[in-house]
CSV table of N, CA and C in Angstrom, one decimal:
chain,number,residue,atom,x,y,z
A,448,UNK,N,-33.0,54.1,-61.7
A,448,UNK,CA,-31.9,53.0,-61.7
A,448,UNK,C,-30.6,53.6,-61.5
A,449,UNK,N,-30.3,54.7,-62.2
A,449,UNK,CA,-29.0,55.4,-62.1
A,449,UNK,C,-28.7,55.9,-60.7
A,450,UNK,N,-29.8,56.3,-60.0
A,450,UNK,CA,-29.6,56.8,-58.6
A,450,UNK,C,-29.2,55.7,-57.7
A,451,UNK,N,-29.4,54.5,-58.0
A,451,UNK,CA,-29.0,53.3,-57.2
A,451,UNK,C,-27.6,52.8,-57.6
A,452,UNK,N,-27.3,52.8,-58.9
A,452,UNK,CA,-26.1,52.2,-59.4
A,452,UNK,C,-24.9,53.1,-59.0
A,453,UNK,N,-25.0,54.4,-59.2
A,453,UNK,CA,-23.9,55.3,-58.9
A,453,UNK,C,-23.4,55.2,-57.4
A,454,UNK,N,-24.3,55.3,-56.4
A,454,UNK,CA,-23.9,55.1,-55.0
A,454,UNK,C,-23.2,53.8,-54.8
A,455,UNK,N,-23.7,52.7,-55.4
A,455,UNK,CA,-23.1,51.4,-55.2
A,455,UNK,C,-21.7,51.3,-55.7
A,456,UNK,N,-21.6,51.9,-56.9
A,456,UNK,CA,-20.2,51.9,-57.5
A,456,UNK,C,-19.2,52.7,-56.7
A,457,UNK,N,-19.7,53.9,-56.2
A,457,UNK,CA,-18.8,54.7,-55.3
A,457,UNK,C,-18.5,53.9,-54.0
A,458,UNK,N,-19.4,53.2,-53.5
A,458,UNK,CA,-19.1,52.5,-52.2
A,458,UNK,C,-18.1,51.4,-52.5
A,459,UNK,N,-18.2,50.7,-53.6
A,459,UNK,CA,-17.3,49.6,-53.9
A,459,UNK,C,-15.9,50.2,-54.2
A,460,UNK,N,-15.8,51.3,-54.8
A,460,UNK,CA,-14.5,52.0,-55.1
A,460,UNK,C,-13.9,52.4,-53.8
A,461,UNK,N,-14.6,53.0,-52.9
A,461,UNK,CA,-14.1,53.5,-51.6
A,461,UNK,C,-13.6,52.3,-50.8
A,462,UNK,N,-14.4,51.2,-50.8
A,462,UNK,CA,-14.0,50.0,-50.0
A,462,UNK,C,-12.7,49.4,-50.6
A,463,UNK,N,-12.5,49.4,-51.9
A,463,UNK,CA,-11.3,48.9,-52.5
A,463,UNK,C,-10.1,49.8,-52.1
A,464,UNK,N,-10.3,51.1,-52.1
A,464,UNK,CA,-9.3,52.0,-51.8
A,464,UNK,C,-8.9,51.9,-50.3
A,465,UNK,N,-9.8,51.7,-49.4
A,465,UNK,CA,-9.5,51.5,-48.0
A,465,UNK,C,-8.8,50.2,-47.8
A,466,UNK,N,-9.2,49.2,-48.5
A,466,UNK,CA,-8.5,47.9,-48.3
A,466,UNK,C,-7.0,48.0,-48.8
A,467,UNK,N,-6.8,48.7,-49.9
A,467,UNK,CA,-5.5,48.9,-50.5
A,467,UNK,C,-4.6,49.7,-49.5
A,468,UNK,N,-5.2,50.7,-48.9
A,468,UNK,CA,-4.5,51.5,-47.9
A,468,UNK,C,-4.1,50.6,-46.6
A,469,UNK,N,-5.1,49.8,-46.2
A,469,UNK,CA,-4.8,48.9,-45.1
A,469,UNK,C,-3.7,47.9,-45.4
A,470,UNK,N,-3.7,47.3,-46.6
A,470,UNK,CA,-2.7,46.4,-47.0
A,470,UNK,C,-1.3,47.1,-47.0
A,471,UNK,N,-1.3,48.3,-47.5
A,471,UNK,CA,0.0,49.1,-47.5
A,471,UNK,C,0.4,49.4,-46.0
A,472,UNK,N,-0.5,49.7,-45.2
A,472,UNK,CA,-0.2,50.0,-43.8
A,472,UNK,C,0.4,48.7,-43.1
A,473,UNK,N,-0.2,47.6,-43.3
A,473,UNK,CA,0.2,46.3,-42.8
A,473,UNK,C,1.7,46.0,-43.2
A,474,UNK,N,1.9,46.2,-44.5
A,474,UNK,CA,3.2,46.0,-45.1
A,474,UNK,C,4.3,46.9,-44.4
A,475,UNK,N,3.9,48.2,-44.2
A,475,UNK,CA,4.8,49.2,-43.6
A,475,UNK,C,5.0,48.7,-42.1
A,476,UNK,N,4.0,48.3,-41.4
A,476,UNK,CA,4.1,47.8,-40.1
A,476,UNK,C,5.0,46.6,-40.0
A,477,UNK,N,4.9,45.7,-41.0
A,477,UNK,CA,5.8,44.5,-41.0
A,477,UNK,C,7.3,45.0,-41.1
A,478,UNK,N,7.5,45.9,-42.0
A,478,UNK,CA,8.9,46.4,-42.1
A,478,UNK,C,9.4,47.1,-40.8
A,479,UNK,N,8.5,47.8,-40.2
A,479,UNK,CA,8.9,48.5,-38.9
A,479,UNK,C,9.2,47.4,-37.9
A,480,UNK,N,8.3,46.4,-37.8
A,480,UNK,CA,8.5,45.3,-36.8
A,480,UNK,C,9.8,44.6,-37.1
A,481,UNK,N,10.1,44.2,-38.3
A,481,UNK,CA,11.3,43.5,-38.6
A,481,UNK,C,12.6,44.3,-38.3
A,482,UNK,N,12.5,45.6,-38.5
A,482,UNK,CA,13.6,46.5,-38.2
A,482,UNK,C,13.8,46.8,-36.7
A,483,UNK,N,12.7,47.0,-36.0
A,483,UNK,CA,12.8,47.6,-34.7
A,483,UNK,C,12.4,46.6,-33.5
A,484,UNK,N,11.7,45.5,-33.8
A,484,UNK,CA,11.2,44.7,-32.7
A,484,UNK,C,11.9,43.3,-32.6
A,485,UNK,N,12.5,42.9,-33.7
A,485,UNK,CA,13.1,41.5,-33.7
A,485,UNK,C,14.3,41.4,-32.8
A,486,UNK,N,14.9,42.5,-32.3
A,486,UNK,CA,16.0,42.3,-31.4
A,486,UNK,C,15.6,41.6,-30.1
A,487,UNK,N,14.3,41.8,-29.8
A,487,UNK,CA,13.8,41.3,-28.5
A,487,UNK,C,12.6,40.3,-28.7
A,488,UNK,N,11.9,40.4,-29.8
A,488,UNK,CA,10.7,39.6,-30.0
A,488,UNK,C,10.8,38.7,-31.3
A,489,UNK,N,10.1,37.6,-31.3
A,489,UNK,CA,9.9,36.8,-32.5
A,489,UNK,C,8.3,36.7,-32.7
A,490,UNK,N,7.9,36.2,-33.8
A,490,UNK,CA,6.5,36.0,-34.0
A,490,UNK,C,6.0,34.8,-33.2
A,491,UNK,N,6.7,33.7,-33.2
A,491,UNK,CA,6.2,32.4,-32.6
A,491,UNK,C,6.9,31.9,-31.4
A,492,UNK,N,8.0,32.5,-31.0
A,492,UNK,CA,8.8,32.0,-29.9
A,492,UNK,C,9.1,33.1,-28.9
A,493,UNK,N,9.2,32.8,-27.7
A,493,UNK,CA,9.5,33.8,-26.7
A,493,UNK,C,11.0,34.0,-26.7
A,494,UNK,N,11.4,35.3,-26.7
A,494,UNK,CA,12.8,35.6,-26.7
A,494,UNK,C,13.0,36.5,-25.4
A,495,UNK,N,13.7,37.6,-25.6
A,495,UNK,CA,13.8,38.6,-24.5
A,495,UNK,C,12.4,39.1,-24.1
A,496,UNK,N,11.6,39.2,-25.1
A,496,UNK,CA,10.2,39.6,-25.0
A,496,UNK,C,9.3,38.5,-25.4
A,497,UNK,N,8.0,38.5,-25.0
A,497,UNK,CA,7.1,37.4,-25.5
A,497,UNK,C,6.8,37.4,-27.0
A,498,UNK,N,6.4,36.3,-27.5
A,498,UNK,CA,6.1,36.2,-28.9
A,498,UNK,C,4.9,37.2,-29.3
A,499,UNK,N,5.0,37.7,-30.5
A,499,UNK,CA,4.0,38.7,-31.0
A,499,UNK,C,2.8,38.1,-31.8
A,500,UNK,N,2.9,36.9,-32.3
A,500,UNK,CA,1.8,36.4,-33.1
A,500,UNK,C,0.6,36.2,-32.1
A,501,UNK,N,-0.5,36.9,-32.4
A,501,UNK,CA,-1.6,36.8,-31.5
A,501,UNK,C,-1.7,37.8,-30.3
A,502,UNK,N,-0.7,38.7,-30.3
A,502,UNK,CA,-0.7,39.7,-29.2
A,502,UNK,C,-1.9,40.5,-29.2
A,503,UNK,N,-2.4,40.9,-30.4
A,503,UNK,CA,-3.6,41.7,-30.5
A,503,UNK,C,-4.8,40.9,-30.1
A,504,UNK,N,-5.5,41.4,-29.1
A,504,UNK,CA,-6.6,40.6,-28.5
A,504,UNK,C,-6.2,39.7,-27.3
A,505,UNK,N,-4.9,39.6,-27.0
A,505,UNK,CA,-4.5,38.8,-25.9
A,505,UNK,C,-4.5,39.6,-24.6
A,506,UNK,N,-4.8,38.9,-23.5
A,506,UNK,CA,-4.7,39.6,-22.2
A,506,UNK,C,-3.2,39.8,-21.8
A,507,UNK,N,-2.9,40.9,-21.3
A,507,UNK,CA,-1.5,41.2,-20.9
A,507,UNK,C,-1.0,40.2,-19.9
A,508,UNK,N,0.3,39.8,-20.0
A,508,UNK,CA,0.9,38.9,-19.1
A,508,UNK,C,0.4,37.5,-19.1
A,509,UNK,N,-0.1,37.1,-20.2
A,509,UNK,CA,-0.8,35.8,-20.2
A,509,UNK,C,-0.1,34.7,-21.0
A,510,UNK,N,1.0,34.9,-21.6
A,510,UNK,CA,1.7,33.8,-22.3
A,510,UNK,C,2.3,32.9,-21.3
A,511,UNK,N,1.9,31.7,-21.3
A,511,UNK,CA,2.3,30.6,-20.3
A,511,UNK,C,3.8,30.4,-20.5
A,512,UNK,N,4.5,30.4,-19.3
A,512,UNK,CA,6.0,30.2,-19.3
A,512,UNK,C,6.8,31.4,-19.5
A,513,UNK,N,6.2,32.5,-19.9
A,513,UNK,CA,7.1,33.7,-20.1
A,513,UNK,C,7.1,34.5,-18.7
A,514,UNK,N,8.3,35.0,-18.4
A,514,UNK,CA,8.6,35.6,-17.1
A,514,UNK,C,8.3,37.1,-17.2
A,515,UNK,N,7.0,37.5,-17.1
A,515,UNK,CA,6.6,38.9,-17.2
A,515,UNK,C,7.0,39.7,-15.9
A,516,UNK,N,7.1,41.0,-16.1
A,516,UNK,CA,7.3,41.9,-15.0
A,516,UNK,C,6.0,41.8,-14.1
A,517,UNK,N,6.2,42.2,-12.8
A,517,UNK,CA,5.0,42.1,-11.9
A,517,UNK,C,3.9,43.1,-12.5
A,518,UNK,N,4.3,44.2,-13.0
A,518,UNK,CA,3.4,45.2,-13.6
A,518,UNK,C,2.5,44.6,-14.6
A,519,UNK,N,3.1,43.8,-15.6
A,519,UNK,CA,2.3,43.2,-16.6
A,519,UNK,C,1.5,42.1,-16.1
A,520,UNK,N,2.0,41.3,-15.2
A,520,UNK,CA,1.2,40.2,-14.6
A,520,UNK,C,0.0,40.7,-13.9
A,521,UNK,N,0.1,41.9,-13.3
A,521,UNK,CA,-1.0,42.4,-12.5
A,521,UNK,C,-2.0,43.3,-13.3
A,522,UNK,N,-1.5,43.8,-14.5
A,522,UNK,CA,-2.3,44.6,-15.3
A,522,UNK,C,-3.5,43.9,-15.8
A,523,UNK,N,-4.6,44.5,-15.8
A,523,UNK,CA,-5.9,43.9,-16.3
A,523,UNK,C,-6.3,44.6,-17.6
A,524,UNK,N,-5.6,44.2,-18.7
A,524,UNK,CA,-5.9,44.8,-20.0
A,524,UNK,C,-5.8,43.8,-21.1
A,525,UNK,N,-6.5,44.1,-22.2
A,525,UNK,CA,-6.4,43.3,-23.4
A,525,UNK,C,-5.7,44.2,-24.4
A,526,UNK,N,-4.8,43.7,-25.1
A,526,UNK,CA,-4.0,44.5,-26.1
A,526,UNK,C,-5.0,44.7,-27.3
A,527,UNK,N,-5.3,46.0,-27.5
A,527,UNK,CA,-6.1,46.4,-28.6
A,527,UNK,C,-5.5,47.7,-29.2
A,528,UNK,N,-6.1,48.4,-30.1
A,528,UNK,CA,-5.5,49.6,-30.8
A,528,UNK,C,-5.1,50.6,-29.7
A,529,UNK,N,-6.0,50.9,-28.8
A,529,UNK,CA,-5.8,51.9,-27.8
A,529,UNK,C,-4.7,51.5,-26.8
A,530,UNK,N,-4.7,50.3,-26.3
A,530,UNK,CA,-3.7,50.0,-25.3
A,530,UNK,C,-2.3,49.8,-26.0
A,531,UNK,N,-2.3,49.3,-27.2
A,531,UNK,CA,-1.0,49.1,-27.9
A,531,UNK,C,-0.4,50.5,-28.2
A,532,UNK,N,-1.3,51.4,-28.6
A,532,UNK,CA,-0.8,52.8,-29.0
A,532,UNK,C,-0.2,53.5,-27.7
A,533,UNK,N,-0.9,53.4,-26.6
A,533,UNK,CA,-0.4,54.0,-25.4
A,533,UNK,C,0.9,53.3,-25.0
A,534,UNK,N,0.9,52.0,-25.1
A,534,UNK,CA,2.1,51.2,-24.7
A,534,UNK,C,3.3,51.6,-25.6
A,535,UNK,N,3.1,51.6,-26.9
A,535,UNK,CA,4.2,51.9,-27.8
A,535,UNK,C,4.6,53.4,-27.7
A,536,UNK,N,3.7,54.3,-27.3
A,536,UNK,CA,4.1,55.7,-27.1
A,536,UNK,C,5.1,55.9,-26.0
A,537,UNK,N,4.8,55.2,-24.8
A,537,UNK,CA,5.6,55.3,-23.7
A,537,UNK,C,5.3,54.2,-22.7
A,538,UNK,N,5.9,53.1,-22.8
A,538,UNK,CA,5.5,51.9,-22.0
A,538,UNK,C,5.6,52.2,-20.5
A,539,UNK,N,6.6,52.9,-20.0
A,539,UNK,CA,6.7,53.2,-18.6
A,539,UNK,C,5.7,54.1,-18.1
A,540,UNK,N,5.3,55.1,-18.8
A,540,UNK,CA,4.2,56.0,-18.4
A,540,UNK,C,2.9,55.2,-18.4
A,541,UNK,N,2.7,54.4,-19.4
A,541,UNK,CA,1.4,53.6,-19.5
A,541,UNK,C,1.3,52.6,-18.4
A,542,UNK,N,2.4,51.9,-18.1
A,542,UNK,CA,2.4,50.8,-17.1
A,542,UNK,C,3.7,50.8,-16.3
A,543,UNK,N,3.8,51.7,-15.3
A,543,UNK,CA,5.0,51.8,-14.5
A,543,UNK,C,5.4,50.5,-13.9
A,544,UNK,N,6.8,50.2,-14.0
A,544,UNK,CA,7.3,49.0,-13.5
A,544,UNK,C,7.5,47.9,-14.5
A,545,UNK,N,7.1,48.1,-15.7
A,545,UNK,CA,7.3,47.1,-16.8
A,545,UNK,C,8.8,47.1,-17.2
A,546,UNK,N,9.2,46.2,-18.1
A,546,UNK,CA,10.6,46.1,-18.4
A,546,UNK,C,11.0,46.5,-19.8
A,547,UNK,N,10.0,46.9,-20.6
A,547,UNK,CA,10.4,47.3,-22.0
A,547,UNK,C,10.9,48.7,-22.1
A,548,UNK,N,12.1,48.9,-22.7
A,548,UNK,CA,12.6,50.2,-22.8
A,548,UNK,C,12.7,50.6,-24.3
A,549,UNK,N,11.5,50.8,-24.9
A,549,UNK,CA,11.4,51.0,-26.3
A,549,UNK,C,10.2,51.8,-26.6
A,550,UNK,N,10.3,52.8,-27.5
A,550,UNK,CA,9.2,53.7,-27.8
A,550,UNK,C,9.1,53.8,-29.3
A,551,UNK,N,7.9,54.1,-29.8
A,551,UNK,CA,7.7,54.4,-31.2
A,551,UNK,C,7.1,55.8,-31.2
A,552,UNK,N,7.9,56.8,-31.5
A,552,UNK,CA,7.5,58.2,-31.4
A,552,UNK,C,6.5,58.6,-32.5
A,553,UNK,N,6.6,58.1,-33.6
A,553,UNK,CA,5.8,58.5,-34.8
A,553,UNK,C,4.4,57.8,-34.7
A,554,UNK,N,3.4,58.7,-34.7
A,554,UNK,CA,2.0,58.1,-34.6
A,554,UNK,C,1.7,57.3,-35.8
A,555,UNK,N,2.2,57.7,-37.0
A,555,UNK,CA,2.0,56.9,-38.2
A,555,UNK,C,2.7,55.5,-38.1
A,556,UNK,N,3.9,55.5,-37.6
A,556,UNK,CA,4.6,54.2,-37.4
A,556,UNK,C,3.9,53.3,-36.4
A,557,UNK,N,3.3,53.9,-35.3
A,557,UNK,CA,2.6,53.1,-34.3
A,557,UNK,C,1.4,52.5,-35.0
A,558,UNK,N,0.6,53.3,-35.7
A,558,UNK,CA,-0.6,52.8,-36.4
A,558,UNK,C,-0.2,51.7,-37.4
A,559,UNK,N,0.8,51.8,-38.1
A,559,UNK,CA,1.2,50.7,-39.0
A,559,UNK,C,1.7,49.5,-38.2
A,560,UNK,N,2.4,49.6,-37.2
A,560,UNK,CA,2.8,48.5,-36.4
A,560,UNK,C,1.6,47.8,-35.8
A,561,UNK,N,0.7,48.6,-35.3
A,561,UNK,CA,-0.5,48.0,-34.7
A,561,UNK,C,-1.3,47.2,-35.7
A,562,UNK,N,-1.4,47.8,-36.9
A,562,UNK,CA,-2.2,47.2,-38.0
A,562,UNK,C,-1.5,45.8,-38.3
A,563,UNK,N,-0.2,45.8,-38.4
A,563,UNK,CA,0.5,44.5,-38.6
A,563,UNK,C,0.3,43.5,-37.5
A,564,UNK,N,0.4,43.9,-36.3
A,564,UNK,CA,0.1,43.0,-35.1
A,564,UNK,C,-1.3,42.5,-35.2
A,565,UNK,N,-2.2,43.4,-35.5
A,565,UNK,CA,-3.6,43.0,-35.6
A,565,UNK,C,-3.8,41.9,-36.7
A,566,UNK,N,-3.1,42.1,-37.8
A,566,UNK,CA,-3.2,41.1,-38.9
A,566,UNK,C,-2.7,39.7,-38.5
A,567,UNK,N,-1.9,39.6,-37.5
A,567,UNK,CA,-1.4,38.4,-37.0
A,567,UNK,C,-2.3,37.7,-35.9
A,568,UNK,N,-3.4,38.4,-35.6
A,568,UNK,CA,-4.3,37.9,-34.5
A,568,UNK,C,-5.2,36.7,-35.1
A,569,UNK,N,-5.6,35.8,-34.2
A,569,UNK,CA,-6.5,34.7,-34.6
A,569,UNK,C,-7.7,35.3,-35.3
A,570,UNK,N,-8.3,36.4,-34.9
A,570,UNK,CA,-9.5,36.9,-35.5
A,570,UNK,C,-9.2,37.3,-36.9
A,571,UNK,N,-8.1,37.9,-37.2
A,571,UNK,CA,-7.7,38.3,-38.6
A,571,UNK,C,-7.6,37.0,-39.5
A,572,UNK,N,-7.1,35.9,-38.9
A,572,UNK,CA,-6.9,34.7,-39.7
A,572,UNK,C,-8.3,34.1,-40.1
A,573,UNK,N,-9.3,34.4,-39.3
A,573,UNK,CA,-10.7,33.9,-39.6
A,573,UNK,C,-11.4,34.7,-40.7
A,574,UNK,N,-10.9,35.9,-41.0
A,574,UNK,CA,-11.5,36.8,-42.0
A,574,UNK,C,-11.1,36.4,-43.4
């Protein structure tokens, strides 16, 4: 009995720790987003840049009515962890001809920002 209980308890403990770390990362990402992204973006309305709620999992250049660069309109990608990380690292290198002149140099800050954007996706709302 003990051989089954101990592994289960450890698994629950680790799952709780991972969830707490994810919650902290999302909160950090929200702070970064509010400090560094709101000059051009809002969550629910298009500004200088398109709205960010639901960007995770969205096809690039797909917000109706927003005037994207030709590069983003022609790109065939879906925003996920990998594409957002590459985009935030160096948008022009990732997608030449785009219009965003902003980088997040810190890998930790990019991960937090992506976690926050992912938390705003429709899939996250269903969980």
